């Protein structure tokens, strides 16, 4: 069982990732510690208008809240909605966004 609503988005991008295999260079935009600062992502989009990006890797601290394993359903839902908005804002830069939820994994959802 993974973190609710935060799949590592590989399966949905497998066809696009297959097309990248033949490239001799791969341009990855690595974004981290967003903390739900959507305006910063929008500014990043403006700065990257002339850049060629093949995919975006979003790693950790994406929402602006910590979520303990015993968080209420309302807090869980808010966290998941914030994550969705961060990913959707990044998808406006490039449609392939592979993401890792963040430091929440070290509690109820340990890496095995």
mmCIF file with all atom_site columns, C-alpha atoms in Angstrom:
data_model
loop_
_atom_site.group_PDB
_atom_site.id
_atom_site.type_symbol
_atom_site.label_atom_id
_atom_site.label_alt_id
_atom_site.label_comp_id
_atom_site.label_asym_id
_atom_site.label_entity_id
_atom_site.label_seq_id
_atom_site.pdbx_PDB_ins_code
_atom_site.Cartn_x
_atom_site.Cartn_y
_atom_site.Cartn_z
_atom_site.occupancy
_atom_site.B_iso_or_equiv
_atom_site.pdbx_formal_charge
_atom_site.auth_seq_id
_atom_site.auth_comp_id
_atom_site.auth_asym_id
_atom_site.auth_atom_id
_atom_site.pdbx_PDB_model_num
ATOM 1   C CA . UNK A 1 1   ? 0.000  0.000  0.000   1.00 0.00 ? 1   UNK A CA 1
ATOM 2   C CA . UNK A 1 2   ? 1.392  3.384  -0.953  1.00 0.00 ? 2   UNK A CA 1
ATOM 3   C CA . UNK A 1 3   ? 0.705  6.862  0.241   1.00 0.00 ? 3   UNK A CA 1
ATOM 4   C CA . UNK A 1 4   ? -2.936 7.703  -0.609  1.00 0.00 ? 4   UNK A CA 1
ATOM 5   C CA . UNK A 1 5   ? -3.328 9.677  -3.807  1.00 0.00 ? 5   UNK A CA 1
ATOM 6   C CA . UNK A 1 6   ? 0.381  10.017 -4.480  1.00 0.00 ? 6   UNK A CA 1
ATOM 7   C CA . UNK A 1 7   ? 1.424  7.265  -6.845  1.00 0.00 ? 7   UNK A CA 1
ATOM 8   C CA . UNK A 1 8   ? 4.863  7.464  -8.349  1.00 0.00 ? 8   UNK A CA 1
ATOM 9   C CA . UNK A 1 9   ? 3.673  8.441  -11.773 1.00 0.00 ? 9   UNK A CA 1
ATOM 10  C CA . UNK A 1 10  ? 5.671  5.994  -13.873 1.00 0.00 ? 10  UNK A CA 1
ATOM 11  C CA . UNK A 1 11  ? 2.991  3.765  -15.302 1.00 0.00 ? 11  UNK A CA 1
ATOM 12  C CA . UNK A 1 12  ? 0.993  6.653  -16.746 1.00 0.00 ? 12  UNK A CA 1
ATOM 13  C CA . UNK A 1 13  ? 4.119  7.920  -18.537 1.00 0.00 ? 13  UNK A CA 1
ATOM 14  C CA . UNK A 1 14  ? 5.653  4.640  -19.748 1.00 0.00 ? 14  UNK A CA 1
ATOM 15  C CA . UNK A 1 15  ? 4.964  5.313  -23.430 1.00 0.00 ? 15  UNK A CA 1
ATOM 16  C CA . UNK A 1 16  ? 6.465  8.800  -23.228 1.00 0.00 ? 16  UNK A CA 1
ATOM 17  C CA . UNK A 1 17  ? 9.457  7.479  -21.295 1.00 0.00 ? 17  UNK A CA 1
ATOM 18  C CA . UNK A 1 18  ? 9.991  4.771  -23.942 1.00 0.00 ? 18  UNK A CA 1
ATOM 19  C CA . UNK A 1 19  ? 10.323 7.514  -26.555 1.00 0.00 ? 19  UNK A CA 1
ATOM 20  C CA . UNK A 1 20  ? 13.096 9.106  -24.502 1.00 0.00 ? 20  UNK A CA 1
ATOM 21  C CA . UNK A 1 21  ? 15.243 5.947  -24.646 1.00 0.00 ? 21  UNK A CA 1
ATOM 22  C CA . UNK A 1 22  ? 16.607 6.803  -28.064 1.00 0.00 ? 22  UNK A CA 1
ATOM 23  C CA . UNK A 1 23  ? 17.788 10.279 -27.045 1.00 0.00 ? 23  UNK A CA 1
ATOM 24  C CA . UNK A 1 24  ? 21.503 10.853 -26.599 1.00 0.00 ? 24  UNK A CA 1
ATOM 25  C CA . UNK A 1 25  ? 20.881 13.654 -24.096 1.00 0.00 ? 25  UNK A CA 1
ATOM 26  C CA . UNK A 1 26  ? 18.144 13.906 -21.527 1.00 0.00 ? 26  UNK A CA 1
ATOM 27  C CA . UNK A 1 27  ? 17.170 17.220 -19.959 1.00 0.00 ? 27  UNK A CA 1
ATOM 28  C CA . UNK A 1 28  ? 15.568 16.731 -16.559 1.00 0.00 ? 28  UNK A CA 1
ATOM 29  C CA . UNK A 1 29  ? 14.200 19.603 -14.535 1.00 0.00 ? 29  UNK A CA 1
ATOM 30  C CA . UNK A 1 30  ? 14.596 18.602 -10.889 1.00 0.00 ? 30  UNK A CA 1
ATOM 31  C CA . UNK A 1 31  ? 12.257 20.494 -8.557  1.00 0.00 ? 31  UNK A CA 1
ATOM 32  C CA . UNK A 1 32  ? 12.237 20.035 -4.797  1.00 0.00 ? 32  UNK A CA 1
ATOM 33  C CA . UNK A 1 33  ? 10.994 21.707 -1.617  1.00 0.00 ? 33  UNK A CA 1
ATOM 34  C CA . UNK A 1 34  ? 8.090  23.459 -3.331  1.00 0.00 ? 34  UNK A CA 1
ATOM 35  C CA . UNK A 1 35  ? 6.100  23.787 -0.085  1.00 0.00 ? 35  UNK A CA 1
ATOM 36  C CA . UNK A 1 36  ? 2.986  24.605 -2.108  1.00 0.00 ? 36  UNK A CA 1
ATOM 37  C CA . UNK A 1 37  ? 4.506  27.832 -3.494  1.00 0.00 ? 37  UNK A CA 1
ATOM 38  C CA . UNK A 1 38  ? 2.576  27.699 -6.774  1.00 0.00 ? 38  UNK A CA 1
ATOM 39  C CA . UNK A 1 39  ? 3.629  31.253 -7.677  1.00 0.00 ? 39  UNK A CA 1
ATOM 40  C CA . UNK A 1 40  ? 7.261  30.111 -7.677  1.00 0.00 ? 40  UNK A CA 1
ATOM 41  C CA . UNK A 1 41  ? 6.400  27.329 -10.122 1.00 0.00 ? 41  UNK A CA 1
ATOM 42  C CA . UNK A 1 42  ? 4.633  29.838 -12.363 1.00 0.00 ? 42  UNK A CA 1
ATOM 43  C CA . UNK A 1 43  ? 7.708  32.085 -12.295 1.00 0.00 ? 43  UNK A CA 1
ATOM 44  C CA . UNK A 1 44  ? 9.846  29.068 -13.118 1.00 0.00 ? 44  UNK A CA 1
ATOM 45  C CA . UNK A 1 45  ? 7.649  28.405 -16.152 1.00 0.00 ? 45  UNK A CA 1
ATOM 46  C CA . UNK A 1 46  ? 8.252  31.963 -17.389 1.00 0.00 ? 46  UNK A CA 1
ATOM 47  C CA . UNK A 1 47  ? 12.028 31.564 -17.019 1.00 0.00 ? 47  UNK A CA 1
ATOM 48  C CA . UNK A 1 48  ? 12.041 28.218 -18.839 1.00 0.00 ? 48  UNK A CA 1
ATOM 49  C CA . UNK A 1 49  ? 10.113 29.276 -21.931 1.00 0.00 ? 49  UNK A CA 1
ATOM 50  C CA . UNK A 1 50  ? 13.128 28.843 -24.191 1.00 0.00 ? 50  UNK A CA 1
ATOM 51  C CA . UNK A 1 51  ? 14.523 25.724 -22.503 1.00 0.00 ? 51  UNK A CA 1
ATOM 52  C CA . UNK A 1 52  ? 14.064 22.195 -23.815 1.00 0.00 ? 52  UNK A CA 1
ATOM 53  C CA . UNK A 1 53  ? 12.966 19.844 -21.038 1.00 0.00 ? 53  UNK A CA 1
ATOM 54  C CA . UNK A 1 54  ? 12.308 16.121 -21.460 1.00 0.00 ? 54  UNK A CA 1
ATOM 55  C CA . UNK A 1 55  ? 10.707 15.511 -18.073 1.00 0.00 ? 55  UNK A CA 1
ATOM 56  C CA . UNK A 1 56  ? 10.286 16.955 -14.599 1.00 0.00 ? 56  UNK A CA 1
ATOM 57  C CA . UNK A 1 57  ? 11.352 15.124 -11.454 1.00 0.00 ? 57  UNK A CA 1
ATOM 58  C CA . UNK A 1 58  ? 9.581  16.455 -8.366  1.00 0.00 ? 58  UNK A CA 1
ATOM 59  C CA . UNK A 1 59  ? 11.153 15.199 -5.157  1.00 0.00 ? 59  UNK A CA 1
ATOM 60  C CA . UNK A 1 60  ? 9.884  15.880 -1.715  1.00 0.00 ? 60  UNK A CA 1
ATOM 61  C CA . UNK A 1 61  ? 8.325  18.541 0.461   1.00 0.00 ? 61  UNK A CA 1
ATOM 62  C CA . UNK A 1 62  ? 5.725  19.451 -2.137  1.00 0.00 ? 62  UNK A CA 1
ATOM 63  C CA . UNK A 1 63  ? 2.840  20.504 0.094   1.00 0.00 ? 63  UNK A CA 1
ATOM 64  C CA . UNK A 1 64  ? 3.209  23.026 2.895   1.00 0.00 ? 64  UNK A CA 1
ATOM 65  C CA . UNK A 1 65  ? 2.256  20.749 5.746   1.00 0.00 ? 65  UNK A CA 1
ATOM 66  C CA . UNK A 1 66  ? 3.468  17.700 7.563   1.00 0.00 ? 66  UNK A CA 1
ATOM 67  C CA . UNK A 1 67  ? 1.036  14.844 7.667   1.00 0.00 ? 67  UNK A CA 1
ATOM 68  C CA . UNK A 1 68  ? 1.370  12.305 10.451  1.00 0.00 ? 68  UNK A CA 1
ATOM 69  C CA . UNK A 1 69  ? 0.020  8.823  10.005  1.00 0.00 ? 69  UNK A CA 1
ATOM 70  C CA . UNK A 1 70  ? -2.820 9.673  12.369  1.00 0.00 ? 70  UNK A CA 1
ATOM 71  C CA . UNK A 1 71  ? -3.860 12.843 10.528  1.00 0.00 ? 71  UNK A CA 1
ATOM 72  C CA . UNK A 1 72  ? -7.573 13.402 10.205  1.00 0.00 ? 72  UNK A CA 1
ATOM 73  C CA . UNK A 1 73  ? -9.263 12.610 6.873   1.00 0.00 ? 73  UNK A CA 1
ATOM 74  C CA . UNK A 1 74  ? -9.691 16.371 6.310   1.00 0.00 ? 74  UNK A CA 1
ATOM 75  C CA . UNK A 1 75  ? -5.954 16.964 6.653   1.00 0.00 ? 75  UNK A CA 1
ATOM 76  C CA . UNK A 1 76  ? -5.187 13.988 4.408   1.00 0.00 ? 76  UNK A CA 1
ATOM 77  C CA . UNK A 1 77  ? -7.594 15.317 1.784   1.00 0.00 ? 77  UNK A CA 1
ATOM 78  C CA . UNK A 1 78  ? -6.060 18.823 1.974   1.00 0.00 ? 78  UNK A CA 1
ATOM 79  C CA . UNK A 1 79  ? -2.549 17.373 1.598   1.00 0.00 ? 79  UNK A CA 1
ATOM 80  C CA . UNK A 1 80  ? -3.582 15.315 -1.428  1.00 0.00 ? 80  UNK A CA 1
ATOM 81  C CA . UNK A 1 81  ? -5.298 18.316 -3.038  1.00 0.00 ? 81  UNK A CA 1
ATOM 82  C CA . UNK A 1 82  ? -2.202 20.454 -2.496  1.00 0.00 ? 82  UNK A CA 1
ATOM 83  C CA . UNK A 1 83  ? -0.075 17.700 -4.072  1.00 0.00 ? 83  UNK A CA 1
ATOM 84  C CA . UNK A 1 84  ? -2.446 17.537 -7.041  1.00 0.00 ? 84  UNK A CA 1
ATOM 85  C CA . UNK A 1 85  ? -2.225 21.291 -7.569  1.00 0.00 ? 85  UNK A CA 1
ATOM 86  C CA . UNK A 1 86  ? 1.582  21.278 -7.406  1.00 0.00 ? 86  UNK A CA 1
ATOM 87  C CA . UNK A 1 87  ? 1.771  18.470 -9.982  1.00 0.00 ? 87  UNK A CA 1
ATOM 88  C CA . UNK A 1 88  ? -0.806 20.117 -12.257 1.00 0.00 ? 88  UNK A CA 1
ATOM 89  C CA . UNK A 1 89  ? 1.065  23.427 -12.109 1.00 0.00 ? 89  UNK A CA 1
ATOM 90  C CA . UNK A 1 90  ? 4.283  21.647 -13.091 1.00 0.00 ? 90  UNK A CA 1
ATOM 91  C CA . UNK A 1 91  ? 2.460  19.825 -15.903 1.00 0.00 ? 91  UNK A CA 1
ATOM 92  C CA . UNK A 1 92  ? 1.884  23.255 -17.435 1.00 0.00 ? 92  UNK A CA 1
ATOM 93  C CA . UNK A 1 93  ? 5.676  23.371 -17.904 1.00 0.00 ? 93  UNK A CA 1
ATOM 94  C CA . UNK A 1 94  ? 5.973  19.792 -19.191 1.00 0.00 ? 94  UNK A CA 1
ATOM 95  C CA . UNK A 1 95  ? 3.406  16.977 -19.315 1.00 0.00 ? 95  UNK A CA 1
ATOM 96  C CA . UNK A 1 96  ? 5.733  14.329 -17.850 1.00 0.00 ? 96  UNK A CA 1
ATOM 97  C CA . UNK A 1 97  ? 6.039  14.869 -14.103 1.00 0.00 ? 97  UNK A CA 1
ATOM 98  C CA . UNK A 1 98  ? 7.440  12.026 -12.038 1.00 0.00 ? 98  UNK A CA 1
ATOM 99  C CA . UNK A 1 99  ? 7.007  12.745 -8.365  1.00 0.00 ? 99  UNK A CA 1
ATOM 100 C CA . UNK A 1 100 ? 7.892  11.485 -4.913  1.00 0.00 ? 100 UNK A CA 1
ATOM 101 C CA . UNK A 1 101 ? 5.542  12.651 -2.154  1.00 0.00 ? 101 UNK A CA 1
ATOM 102 C CA . UNK A 1 102 ? 8.190  13.784 0.333   1.00 0.00 ? 102 UNK A CA 1
ATOM 103 C CA . UNK A 1 103 ? 9.191  13.359 3.935   1.00 0.00 ? 103 UNK A CA 1
ATOM 104 C CA . UNK A 1 104 ? 5.822  11.869 4.887   1.00 0.00 ? 104 UNK A CA 1
ATOM 105 C CA . UNK A 1 105 ? 7.128  8.447  3.887   1.00 0.00 ? 105 UNK A CA 1
ATOM 106 C CA . UNK A 1 106 ? 9.279  8.074  6.986   1.00 0.00 ? 106 UNK A CA 1
ATOM 107 C CA . UNK A 1 107 ? 6.310  7.512  9.268   1.00 0.00 ? 107 UNK A CA 1
ATOM 108 C CA . UNK A 1 108 ? 3.372  5.319  8.328   1.00 0.00 ? 108 UNK A CA 1
ATOM 109 C CA . UNK A 1 109 ? 4.619  4.557  4.828   1.00 0.00 ? 109 UNK A CA 1
ATOM 110 C CA . UNK A 1 110 ? 8.278  3.572  5.254   1.00 0.00 ? 110 UNK A CA 1
ATOM 111 C CA . UNK A 1 111 ? 10.377 2.726  2.221   1.00 0.00 ? 111 UNK A CA 1
ATOM 112 C CA . UNK A 1 112 ? 10.923 -1.020 2.114   1.00 0.00 ? 112 UNK A CA 1
#
